[in-house]
PDB file of C-alpha atoms in Angstrom:
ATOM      1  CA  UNK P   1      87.168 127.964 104.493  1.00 44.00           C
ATOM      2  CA  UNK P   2      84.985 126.165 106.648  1.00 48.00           C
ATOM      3  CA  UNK P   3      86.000 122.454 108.478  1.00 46.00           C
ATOM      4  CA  UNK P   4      83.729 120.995 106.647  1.00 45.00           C
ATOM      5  CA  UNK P   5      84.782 122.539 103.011  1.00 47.00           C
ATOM      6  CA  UNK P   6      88.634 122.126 104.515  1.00 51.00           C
ATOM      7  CA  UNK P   7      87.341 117.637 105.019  1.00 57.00           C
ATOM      8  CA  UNK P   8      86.250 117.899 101.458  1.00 54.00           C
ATOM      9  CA  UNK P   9      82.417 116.359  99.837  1.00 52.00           C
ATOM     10  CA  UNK P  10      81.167 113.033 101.976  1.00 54.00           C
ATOM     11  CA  UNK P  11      82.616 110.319  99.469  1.00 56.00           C
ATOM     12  CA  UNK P  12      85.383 112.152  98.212  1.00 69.00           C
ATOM     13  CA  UNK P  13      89.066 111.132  97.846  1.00 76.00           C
ATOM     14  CA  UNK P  14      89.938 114.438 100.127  1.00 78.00           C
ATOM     15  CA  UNK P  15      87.372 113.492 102.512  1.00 77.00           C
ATOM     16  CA  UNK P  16      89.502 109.877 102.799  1.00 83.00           C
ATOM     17  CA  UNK P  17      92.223 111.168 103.001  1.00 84.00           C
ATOM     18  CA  UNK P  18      90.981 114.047 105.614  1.00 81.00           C
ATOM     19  CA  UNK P  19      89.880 111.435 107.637  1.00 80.00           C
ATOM     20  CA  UNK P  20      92.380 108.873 107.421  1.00 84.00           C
ATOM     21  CA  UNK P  21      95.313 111.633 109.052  1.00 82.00           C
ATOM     22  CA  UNK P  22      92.675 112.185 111.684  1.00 85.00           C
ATOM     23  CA  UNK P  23      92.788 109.025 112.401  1.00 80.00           C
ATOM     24  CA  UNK P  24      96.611 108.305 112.327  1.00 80.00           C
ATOM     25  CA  UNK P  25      97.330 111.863 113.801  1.00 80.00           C
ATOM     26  CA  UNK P  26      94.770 110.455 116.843  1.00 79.00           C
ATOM     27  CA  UNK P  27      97.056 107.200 117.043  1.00 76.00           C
ATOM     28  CA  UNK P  28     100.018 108.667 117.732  1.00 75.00           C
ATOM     29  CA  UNK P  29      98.377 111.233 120.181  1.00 76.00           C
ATOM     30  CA  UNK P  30      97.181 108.285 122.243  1.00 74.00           C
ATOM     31  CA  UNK P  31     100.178 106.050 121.843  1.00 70.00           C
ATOM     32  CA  UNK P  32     102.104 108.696 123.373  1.00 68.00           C
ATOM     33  CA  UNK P  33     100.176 111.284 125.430  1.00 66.00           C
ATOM     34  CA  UNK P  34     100.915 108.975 128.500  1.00 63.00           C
ATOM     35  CA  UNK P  35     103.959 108.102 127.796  1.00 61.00           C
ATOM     36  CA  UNK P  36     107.386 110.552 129.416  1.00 56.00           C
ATOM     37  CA  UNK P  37     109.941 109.262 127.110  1.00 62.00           C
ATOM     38  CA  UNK P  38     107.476 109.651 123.996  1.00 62.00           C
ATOM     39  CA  UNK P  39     109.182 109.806 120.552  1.00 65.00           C
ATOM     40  CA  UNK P  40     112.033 107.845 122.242  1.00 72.00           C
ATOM     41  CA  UNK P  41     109.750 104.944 122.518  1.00 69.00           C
ATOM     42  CA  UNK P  42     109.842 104.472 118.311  1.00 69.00           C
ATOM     43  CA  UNK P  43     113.286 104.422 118.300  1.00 74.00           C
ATOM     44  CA  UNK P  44     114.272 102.343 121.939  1.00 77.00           C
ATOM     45  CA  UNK P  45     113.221  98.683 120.414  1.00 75.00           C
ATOM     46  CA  UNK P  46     114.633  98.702 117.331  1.00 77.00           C
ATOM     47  CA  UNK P  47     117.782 100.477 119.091  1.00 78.00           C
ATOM     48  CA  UNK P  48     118.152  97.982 121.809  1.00 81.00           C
ATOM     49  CA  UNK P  49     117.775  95.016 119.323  1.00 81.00           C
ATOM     50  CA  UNK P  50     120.201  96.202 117.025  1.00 80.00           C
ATOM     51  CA  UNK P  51     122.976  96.660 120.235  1.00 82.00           C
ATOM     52  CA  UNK P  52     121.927  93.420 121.681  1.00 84.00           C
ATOM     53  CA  UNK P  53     122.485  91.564 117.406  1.00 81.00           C
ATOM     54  CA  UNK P  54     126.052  93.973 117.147  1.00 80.00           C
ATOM     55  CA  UNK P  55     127.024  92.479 120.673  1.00 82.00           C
ATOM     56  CA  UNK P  56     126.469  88.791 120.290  1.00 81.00           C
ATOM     57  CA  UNK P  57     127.291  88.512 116.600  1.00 77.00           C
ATOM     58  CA  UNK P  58     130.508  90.711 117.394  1.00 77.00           C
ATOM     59  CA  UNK P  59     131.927  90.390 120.283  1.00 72.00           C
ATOM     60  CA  UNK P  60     130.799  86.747 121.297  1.00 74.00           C
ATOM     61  CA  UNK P  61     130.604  84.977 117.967  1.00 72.00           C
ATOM     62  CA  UNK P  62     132.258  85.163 115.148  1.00 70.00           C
ATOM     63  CA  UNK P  63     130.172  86.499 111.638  1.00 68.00           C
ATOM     64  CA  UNK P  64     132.762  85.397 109.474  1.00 67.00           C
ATOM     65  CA  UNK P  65     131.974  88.419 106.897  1.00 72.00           C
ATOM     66  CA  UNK P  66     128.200  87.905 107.334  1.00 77.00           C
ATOM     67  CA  UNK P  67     126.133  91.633 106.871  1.00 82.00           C
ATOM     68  CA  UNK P  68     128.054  94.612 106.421  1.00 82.00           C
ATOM     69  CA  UNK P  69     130.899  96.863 107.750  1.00 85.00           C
ATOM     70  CA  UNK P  70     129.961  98.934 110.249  1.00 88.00           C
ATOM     71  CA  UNK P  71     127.272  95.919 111.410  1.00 88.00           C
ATOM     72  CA  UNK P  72     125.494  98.194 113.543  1.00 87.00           C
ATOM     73  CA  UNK P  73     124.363 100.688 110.974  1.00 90.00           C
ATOM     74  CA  UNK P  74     124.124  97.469 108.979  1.00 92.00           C
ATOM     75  CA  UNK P  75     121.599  96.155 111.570  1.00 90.00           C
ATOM     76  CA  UNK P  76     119.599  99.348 111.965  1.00 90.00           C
ATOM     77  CA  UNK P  77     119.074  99.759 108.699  1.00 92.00           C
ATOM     78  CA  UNK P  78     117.262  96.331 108.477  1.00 93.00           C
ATOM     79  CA  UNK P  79     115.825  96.472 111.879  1.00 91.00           C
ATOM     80  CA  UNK P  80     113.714  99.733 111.783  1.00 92.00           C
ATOM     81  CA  UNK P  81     111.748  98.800 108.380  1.00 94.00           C
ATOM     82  CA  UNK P  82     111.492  95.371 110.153  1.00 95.00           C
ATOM     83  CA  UNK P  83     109.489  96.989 113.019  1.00 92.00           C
ATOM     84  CA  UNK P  84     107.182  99.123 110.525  1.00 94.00           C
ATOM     85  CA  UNK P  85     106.697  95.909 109.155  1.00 97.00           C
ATOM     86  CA  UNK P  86     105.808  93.669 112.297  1.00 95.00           C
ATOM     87  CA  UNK P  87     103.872  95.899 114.275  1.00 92.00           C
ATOM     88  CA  UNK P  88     101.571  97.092 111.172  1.00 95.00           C
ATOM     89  CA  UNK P  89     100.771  93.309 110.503  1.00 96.00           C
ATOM     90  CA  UNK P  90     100.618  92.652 114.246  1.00 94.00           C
ATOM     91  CA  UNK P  91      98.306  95.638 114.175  1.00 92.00           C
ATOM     92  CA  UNK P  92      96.601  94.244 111.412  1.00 94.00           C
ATOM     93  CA  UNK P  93      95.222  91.173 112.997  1.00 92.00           C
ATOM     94  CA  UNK P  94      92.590  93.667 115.230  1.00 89.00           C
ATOM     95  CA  UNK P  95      92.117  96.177 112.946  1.00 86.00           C
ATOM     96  CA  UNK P  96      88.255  95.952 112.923  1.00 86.00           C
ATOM     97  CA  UNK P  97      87.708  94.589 116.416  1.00 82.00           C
ATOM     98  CA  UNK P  98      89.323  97.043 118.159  1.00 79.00           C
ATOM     99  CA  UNK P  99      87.024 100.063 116.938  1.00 75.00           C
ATOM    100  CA  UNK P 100      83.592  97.764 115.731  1.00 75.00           C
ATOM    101  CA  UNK P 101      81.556 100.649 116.719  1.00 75.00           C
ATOM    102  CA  UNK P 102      82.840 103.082 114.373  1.00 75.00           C
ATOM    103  CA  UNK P 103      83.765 100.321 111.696  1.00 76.00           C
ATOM    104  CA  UNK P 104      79.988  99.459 111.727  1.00 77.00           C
ATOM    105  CA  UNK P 105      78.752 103.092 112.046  1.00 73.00           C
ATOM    106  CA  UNK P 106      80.876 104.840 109.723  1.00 75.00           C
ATOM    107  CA  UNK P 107      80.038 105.804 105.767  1.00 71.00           C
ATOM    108  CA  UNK P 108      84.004 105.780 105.065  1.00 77.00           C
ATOM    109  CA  UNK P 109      85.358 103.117 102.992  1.00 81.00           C
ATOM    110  CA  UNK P 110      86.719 100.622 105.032  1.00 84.00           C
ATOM    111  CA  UNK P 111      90.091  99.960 104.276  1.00 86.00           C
ATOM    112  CA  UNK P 112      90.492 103.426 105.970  1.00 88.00           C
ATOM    113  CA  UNK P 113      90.999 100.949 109.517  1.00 87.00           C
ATOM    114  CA  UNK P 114      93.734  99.213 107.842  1.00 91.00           C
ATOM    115  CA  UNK P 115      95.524 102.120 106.174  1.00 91.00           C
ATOM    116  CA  UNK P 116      95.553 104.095 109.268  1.00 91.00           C
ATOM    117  CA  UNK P 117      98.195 101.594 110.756  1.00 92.00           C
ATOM    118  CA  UNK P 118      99.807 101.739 108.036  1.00 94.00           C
ATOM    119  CA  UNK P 119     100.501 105.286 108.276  1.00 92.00           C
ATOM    120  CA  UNK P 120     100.528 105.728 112.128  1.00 90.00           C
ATOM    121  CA  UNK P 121     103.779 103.139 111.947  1.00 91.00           C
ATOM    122  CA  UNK P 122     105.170 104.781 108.920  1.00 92.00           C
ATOM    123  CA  UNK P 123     105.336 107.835 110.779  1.00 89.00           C
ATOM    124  CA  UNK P 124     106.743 106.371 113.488  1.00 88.00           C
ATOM    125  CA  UNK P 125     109.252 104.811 110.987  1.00 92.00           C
ATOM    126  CA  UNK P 126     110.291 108.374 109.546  1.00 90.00           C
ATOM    127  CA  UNK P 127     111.150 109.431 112.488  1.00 86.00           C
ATOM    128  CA  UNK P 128     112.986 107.209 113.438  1.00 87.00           C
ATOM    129  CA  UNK P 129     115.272 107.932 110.145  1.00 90.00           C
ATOM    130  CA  UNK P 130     117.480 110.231 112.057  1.00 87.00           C
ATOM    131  CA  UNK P 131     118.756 107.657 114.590  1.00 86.00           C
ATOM    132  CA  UNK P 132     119.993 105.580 111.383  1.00 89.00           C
ATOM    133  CA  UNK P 133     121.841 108.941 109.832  1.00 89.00           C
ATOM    134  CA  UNK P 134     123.629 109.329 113.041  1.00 87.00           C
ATOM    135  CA  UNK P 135     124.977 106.333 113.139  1.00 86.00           C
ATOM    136  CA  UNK P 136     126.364 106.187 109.507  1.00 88.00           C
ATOM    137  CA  UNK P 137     127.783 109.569 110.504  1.00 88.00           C
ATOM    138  CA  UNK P 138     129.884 108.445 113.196  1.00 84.00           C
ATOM    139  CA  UNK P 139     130.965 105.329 111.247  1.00 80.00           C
ATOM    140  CA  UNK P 140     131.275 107.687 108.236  1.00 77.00           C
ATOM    141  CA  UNK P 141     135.055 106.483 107.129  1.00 79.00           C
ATOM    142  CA  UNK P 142     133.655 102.853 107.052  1.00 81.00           C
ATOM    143  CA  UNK P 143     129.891 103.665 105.629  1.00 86.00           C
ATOM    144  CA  UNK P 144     130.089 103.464 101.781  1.00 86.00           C
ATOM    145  CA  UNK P 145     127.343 106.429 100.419  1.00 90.00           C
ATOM    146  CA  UNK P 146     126.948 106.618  97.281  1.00 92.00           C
ATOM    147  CA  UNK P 147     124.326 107.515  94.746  1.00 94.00           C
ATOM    148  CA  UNK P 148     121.943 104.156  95.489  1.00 94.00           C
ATOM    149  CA  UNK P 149     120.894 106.165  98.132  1.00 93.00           C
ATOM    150  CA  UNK P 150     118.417 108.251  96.455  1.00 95.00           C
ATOM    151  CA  UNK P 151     116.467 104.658  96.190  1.00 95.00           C
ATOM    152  CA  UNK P 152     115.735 104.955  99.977  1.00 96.00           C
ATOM    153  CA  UNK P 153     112.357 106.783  99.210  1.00 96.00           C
ATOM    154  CA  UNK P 154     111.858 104.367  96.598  1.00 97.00           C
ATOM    155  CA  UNK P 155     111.930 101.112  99.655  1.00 96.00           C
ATOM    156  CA  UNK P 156     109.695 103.850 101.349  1.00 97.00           C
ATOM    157  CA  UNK P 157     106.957 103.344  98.857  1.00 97.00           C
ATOM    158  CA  UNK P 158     107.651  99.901  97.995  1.00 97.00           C
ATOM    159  CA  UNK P 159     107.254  98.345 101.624  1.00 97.00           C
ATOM    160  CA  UNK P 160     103.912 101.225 102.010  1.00 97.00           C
ATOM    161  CA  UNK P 161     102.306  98.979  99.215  1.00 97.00           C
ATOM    162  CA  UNK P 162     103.424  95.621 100.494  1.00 97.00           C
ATOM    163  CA  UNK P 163     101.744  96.246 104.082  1.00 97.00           C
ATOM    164  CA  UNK P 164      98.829  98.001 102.139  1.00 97.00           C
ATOM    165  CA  UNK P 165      97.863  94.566 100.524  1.00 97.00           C
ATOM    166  CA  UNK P 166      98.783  92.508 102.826  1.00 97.00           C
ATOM    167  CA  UNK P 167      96.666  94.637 105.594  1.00 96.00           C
ATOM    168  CA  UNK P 168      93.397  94.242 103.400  1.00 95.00           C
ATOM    169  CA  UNK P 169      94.535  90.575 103.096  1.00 95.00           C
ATOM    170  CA  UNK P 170      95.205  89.874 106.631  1.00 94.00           C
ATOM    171  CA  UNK P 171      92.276  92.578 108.935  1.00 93.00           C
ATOM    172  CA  UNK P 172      88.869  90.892 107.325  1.00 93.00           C
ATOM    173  CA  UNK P 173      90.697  87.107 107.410  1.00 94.00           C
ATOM    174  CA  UNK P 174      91.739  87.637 111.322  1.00 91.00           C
ATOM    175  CA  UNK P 175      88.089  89.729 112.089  1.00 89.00           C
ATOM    176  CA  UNK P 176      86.129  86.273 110.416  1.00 89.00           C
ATOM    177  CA  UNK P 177      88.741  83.762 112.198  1.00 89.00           C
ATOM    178  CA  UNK P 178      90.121  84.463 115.828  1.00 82.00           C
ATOM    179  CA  UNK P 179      92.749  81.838 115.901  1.00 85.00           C
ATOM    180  CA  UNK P 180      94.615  83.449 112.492  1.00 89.00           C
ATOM    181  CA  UNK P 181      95.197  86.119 114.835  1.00 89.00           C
ATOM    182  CA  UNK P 182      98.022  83.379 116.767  1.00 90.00           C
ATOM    183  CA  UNK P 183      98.833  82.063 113.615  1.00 92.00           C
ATOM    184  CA  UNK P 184     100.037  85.419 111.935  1.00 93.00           C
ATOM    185  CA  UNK P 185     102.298  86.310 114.943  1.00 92.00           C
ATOM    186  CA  UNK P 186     104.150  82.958 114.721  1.00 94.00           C
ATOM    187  CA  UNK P 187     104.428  83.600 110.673  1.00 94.00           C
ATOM    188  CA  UNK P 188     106.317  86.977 111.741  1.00 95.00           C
ATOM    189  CA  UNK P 189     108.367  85.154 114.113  1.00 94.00           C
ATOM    190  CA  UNK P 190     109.523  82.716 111.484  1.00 94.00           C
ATOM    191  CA  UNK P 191     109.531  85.854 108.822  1.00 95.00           C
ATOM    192  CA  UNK P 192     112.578  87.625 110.644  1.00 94.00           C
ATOM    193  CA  UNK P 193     114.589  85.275 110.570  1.00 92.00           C
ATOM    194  CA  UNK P 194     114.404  84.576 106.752  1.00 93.00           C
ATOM    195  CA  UNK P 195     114.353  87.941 106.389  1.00 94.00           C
ATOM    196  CA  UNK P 196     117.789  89.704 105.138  1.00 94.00           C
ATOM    197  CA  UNK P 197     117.827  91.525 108.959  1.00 92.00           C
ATOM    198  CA  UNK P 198     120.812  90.455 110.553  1.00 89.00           C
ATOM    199  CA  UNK P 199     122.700  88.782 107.118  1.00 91.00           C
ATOM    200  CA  UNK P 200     122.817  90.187 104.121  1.00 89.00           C
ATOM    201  CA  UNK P 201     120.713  88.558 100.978  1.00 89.00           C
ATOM    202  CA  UNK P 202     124.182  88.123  99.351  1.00 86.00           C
ATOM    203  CA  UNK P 203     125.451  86.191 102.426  1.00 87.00           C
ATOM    204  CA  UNK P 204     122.996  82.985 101.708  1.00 88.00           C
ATOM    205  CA  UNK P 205     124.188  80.330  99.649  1.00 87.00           C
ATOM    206  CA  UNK P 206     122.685  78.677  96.834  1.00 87.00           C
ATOM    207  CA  UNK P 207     119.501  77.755  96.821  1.00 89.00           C
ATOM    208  CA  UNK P 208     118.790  79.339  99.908  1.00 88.00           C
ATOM    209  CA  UNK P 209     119.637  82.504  98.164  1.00 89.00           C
ATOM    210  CA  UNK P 210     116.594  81.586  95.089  1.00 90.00           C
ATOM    211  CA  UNK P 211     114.659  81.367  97.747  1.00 92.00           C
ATOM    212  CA  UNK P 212     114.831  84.691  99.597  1.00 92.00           C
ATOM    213  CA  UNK P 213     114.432  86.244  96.354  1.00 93.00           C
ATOM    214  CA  UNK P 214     110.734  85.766  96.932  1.00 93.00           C
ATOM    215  CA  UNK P 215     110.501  87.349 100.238  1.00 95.00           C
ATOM    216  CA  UNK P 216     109.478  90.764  99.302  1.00 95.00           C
ATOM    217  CA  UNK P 217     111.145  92.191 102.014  1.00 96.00           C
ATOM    218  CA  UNK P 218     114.408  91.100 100.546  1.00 95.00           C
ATOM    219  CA  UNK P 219     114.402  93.870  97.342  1.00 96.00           C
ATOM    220  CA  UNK P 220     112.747  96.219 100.048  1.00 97.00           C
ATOM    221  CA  UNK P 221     115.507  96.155 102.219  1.00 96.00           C
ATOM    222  CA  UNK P 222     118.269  96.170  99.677  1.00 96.00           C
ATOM    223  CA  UNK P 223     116.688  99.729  98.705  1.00 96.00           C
ATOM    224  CA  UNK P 224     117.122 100.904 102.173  1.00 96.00           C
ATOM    225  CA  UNK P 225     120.811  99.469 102.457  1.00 95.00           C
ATOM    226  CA  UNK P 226     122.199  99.718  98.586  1.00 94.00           C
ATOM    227  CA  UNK P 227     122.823 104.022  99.537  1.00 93.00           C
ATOM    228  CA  UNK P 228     125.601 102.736 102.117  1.00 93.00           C
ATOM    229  CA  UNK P 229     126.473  99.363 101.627  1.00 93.00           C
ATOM    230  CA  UNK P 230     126.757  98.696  97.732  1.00 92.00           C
ATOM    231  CA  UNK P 231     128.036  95.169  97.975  1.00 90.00           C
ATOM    232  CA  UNK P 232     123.711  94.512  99.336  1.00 91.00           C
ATOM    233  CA  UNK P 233     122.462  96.206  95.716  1.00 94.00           C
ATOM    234  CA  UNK P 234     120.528  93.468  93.396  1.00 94.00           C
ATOM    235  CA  UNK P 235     118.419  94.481  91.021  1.00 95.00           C
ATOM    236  CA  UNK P 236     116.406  90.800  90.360  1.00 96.00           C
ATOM    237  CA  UNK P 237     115.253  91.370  94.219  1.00 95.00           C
ATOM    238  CA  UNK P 238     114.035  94.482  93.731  1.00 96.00           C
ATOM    239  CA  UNK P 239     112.140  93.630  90.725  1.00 97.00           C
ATOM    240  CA  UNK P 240     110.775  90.588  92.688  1.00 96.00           C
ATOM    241  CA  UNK P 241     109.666  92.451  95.384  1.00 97.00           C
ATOM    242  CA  UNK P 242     108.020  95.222  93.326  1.00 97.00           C
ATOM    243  CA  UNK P 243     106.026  92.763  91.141  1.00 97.00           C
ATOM    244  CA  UNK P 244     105.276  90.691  94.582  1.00 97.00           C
ATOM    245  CA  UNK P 245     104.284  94.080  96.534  1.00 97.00           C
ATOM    246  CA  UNK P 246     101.534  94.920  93.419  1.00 97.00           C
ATOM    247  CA  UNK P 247     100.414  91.586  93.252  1.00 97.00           C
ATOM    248  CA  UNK P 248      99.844  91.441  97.144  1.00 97.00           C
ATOM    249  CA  UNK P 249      97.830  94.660  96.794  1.00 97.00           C
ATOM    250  CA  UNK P 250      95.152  93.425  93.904  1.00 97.00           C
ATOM    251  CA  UNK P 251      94.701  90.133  96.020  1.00 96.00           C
ATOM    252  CA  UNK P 252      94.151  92.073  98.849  1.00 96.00           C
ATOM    253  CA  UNK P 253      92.077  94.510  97.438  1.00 95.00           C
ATOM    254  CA  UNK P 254      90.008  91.211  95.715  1.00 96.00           C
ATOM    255  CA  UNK P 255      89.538  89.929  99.112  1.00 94.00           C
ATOM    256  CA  UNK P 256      88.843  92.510 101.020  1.00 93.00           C
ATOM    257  CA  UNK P 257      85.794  93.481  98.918  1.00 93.00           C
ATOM    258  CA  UNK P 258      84.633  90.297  98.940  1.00 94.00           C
ATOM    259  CA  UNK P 259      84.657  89.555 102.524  1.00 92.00           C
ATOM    260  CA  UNK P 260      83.639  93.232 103.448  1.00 88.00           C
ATOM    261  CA  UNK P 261      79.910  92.513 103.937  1.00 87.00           C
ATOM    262  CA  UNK P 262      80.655  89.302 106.128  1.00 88.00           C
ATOM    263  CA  UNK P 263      82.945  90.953 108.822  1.00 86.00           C
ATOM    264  CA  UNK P 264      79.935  93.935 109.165  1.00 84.00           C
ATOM    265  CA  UNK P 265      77.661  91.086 109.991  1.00 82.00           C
ATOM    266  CA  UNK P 266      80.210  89.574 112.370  1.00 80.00           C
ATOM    267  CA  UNK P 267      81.420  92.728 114.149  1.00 70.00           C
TER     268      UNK P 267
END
């Protein structure tokens, strides 16, 4: 089979998808060609946070029963989706600029730009799955498994749909208006911290607890966490954050296609 046979018919959903791990497999290749430590580098942040969270919210102040026991697989658990999370959206925010040439040259669909990011991070996210096992191993008599954790995959696809929508939402709004671009990284800024990362959804009170029900991440993260801590499994959030992951893909989808034609005329 030819290349060209292999990429699949110009307009086709195997071309897409041909193209779009060319693209993603060419992200990573540049994001870490130059770099000695390499993979290392997708684990390190989330690693060092999740240390630098165990430290002050163990040893220097007291939680008072806030996440769960042990709190550092607690914390990585939250803290790796969290960076899939912020450094798609941050991503997001130059998705067209940063390759206008191709964007405005290329007969691909367009969203290709945004989903790229979202599977160059995922990636990056998968493997860095295997720092979070090892952790739960060594803390194994205090880790709870159980069978919730076959709903890992599950937060997997859920938070792939949320950044999906939220990416066509975000990459033609930031492309039309620079200074969204600011605004977005102070909403992410203000979104970890509501964010169930370093508590637990069942550690807010009432009504703050309502509340974070409509945080999508919330259900998302209780899918990643449910598998070892049970205490973390609600079912309402999950709901909430499916129906809220769908409905931020339509109105992304809406709005991308409508604002398409105006960010080729300003790239």
């Amino acid at each position: 089979m030819t290349p060209a046979a292999a990429a699949g018919a110009p307009g086709s959903a195997r071309r897409y998808l041909h193209s779009l791990w060319l693209l993603s497999a060419r992200d990573l290749k540049v994001r870490y060609s130059t770099s000695a430590l390499g993979y290392l580098w997708s684990i390190l942040d989330p690693l060092v946070m999740s240390v630098i969270y165990w430290f002050v919210f163990t040893l220097v102040f007291q939680r008072d029963g806030i996440g769960g026991e042990p709190y550092i697989v607690f914390l990585i658990a939250g803290l790796l989706p969290w960076v899939w999370f912020n450094s798609s959206v941050s991503d997001f925010t130059k998705a067209f600029k940063r390759d206008a040439k191709l964007v405005r040259s290329t007969a691909i669909p367009r969203s290709i730009w945004v989903n790229r990011i979202v599977l160059s991070k995922g990636v990056e996210f998968l493997f860095s799955i295997p720092v979070l096992i090892l952790f739960a191993i060594f803390a194994r008599p205090q880790v709870q498994w159980n069978p919730l954790l076959l709903l890992f995959p599950a937060g997997v696809l859920l938070q792939t749909i949320l950044l999906v929508g939220i990416g066509l939402l975000v990459a033609p709004l930031c492309a039309l208006w620079g200074d969204l671009e600011r605004t977005t990284r102070l909403v992410l800024r203000a979104l970890f911290y509501a964010s169930p990362i370093i508590y637990g959804l069942s550690d807010l009170p009432s009504p703050f607890h309502e509340l974070a029900l409509f945080n999508p991440l919330s259900g998302i993260f209780t899918l990643y966490r449910a598998g070892m801590f049970p205490d973390e499994w609600n079912p309402l959030a999950v709901a909430v954050s499916a129906a809220m992951s769908l409905a931020f893909l339509a109105l992304g989808a809406l709005v991308f296609r409508r604002l398409e034609p105006a960010v080729l005329k300003e790239l």
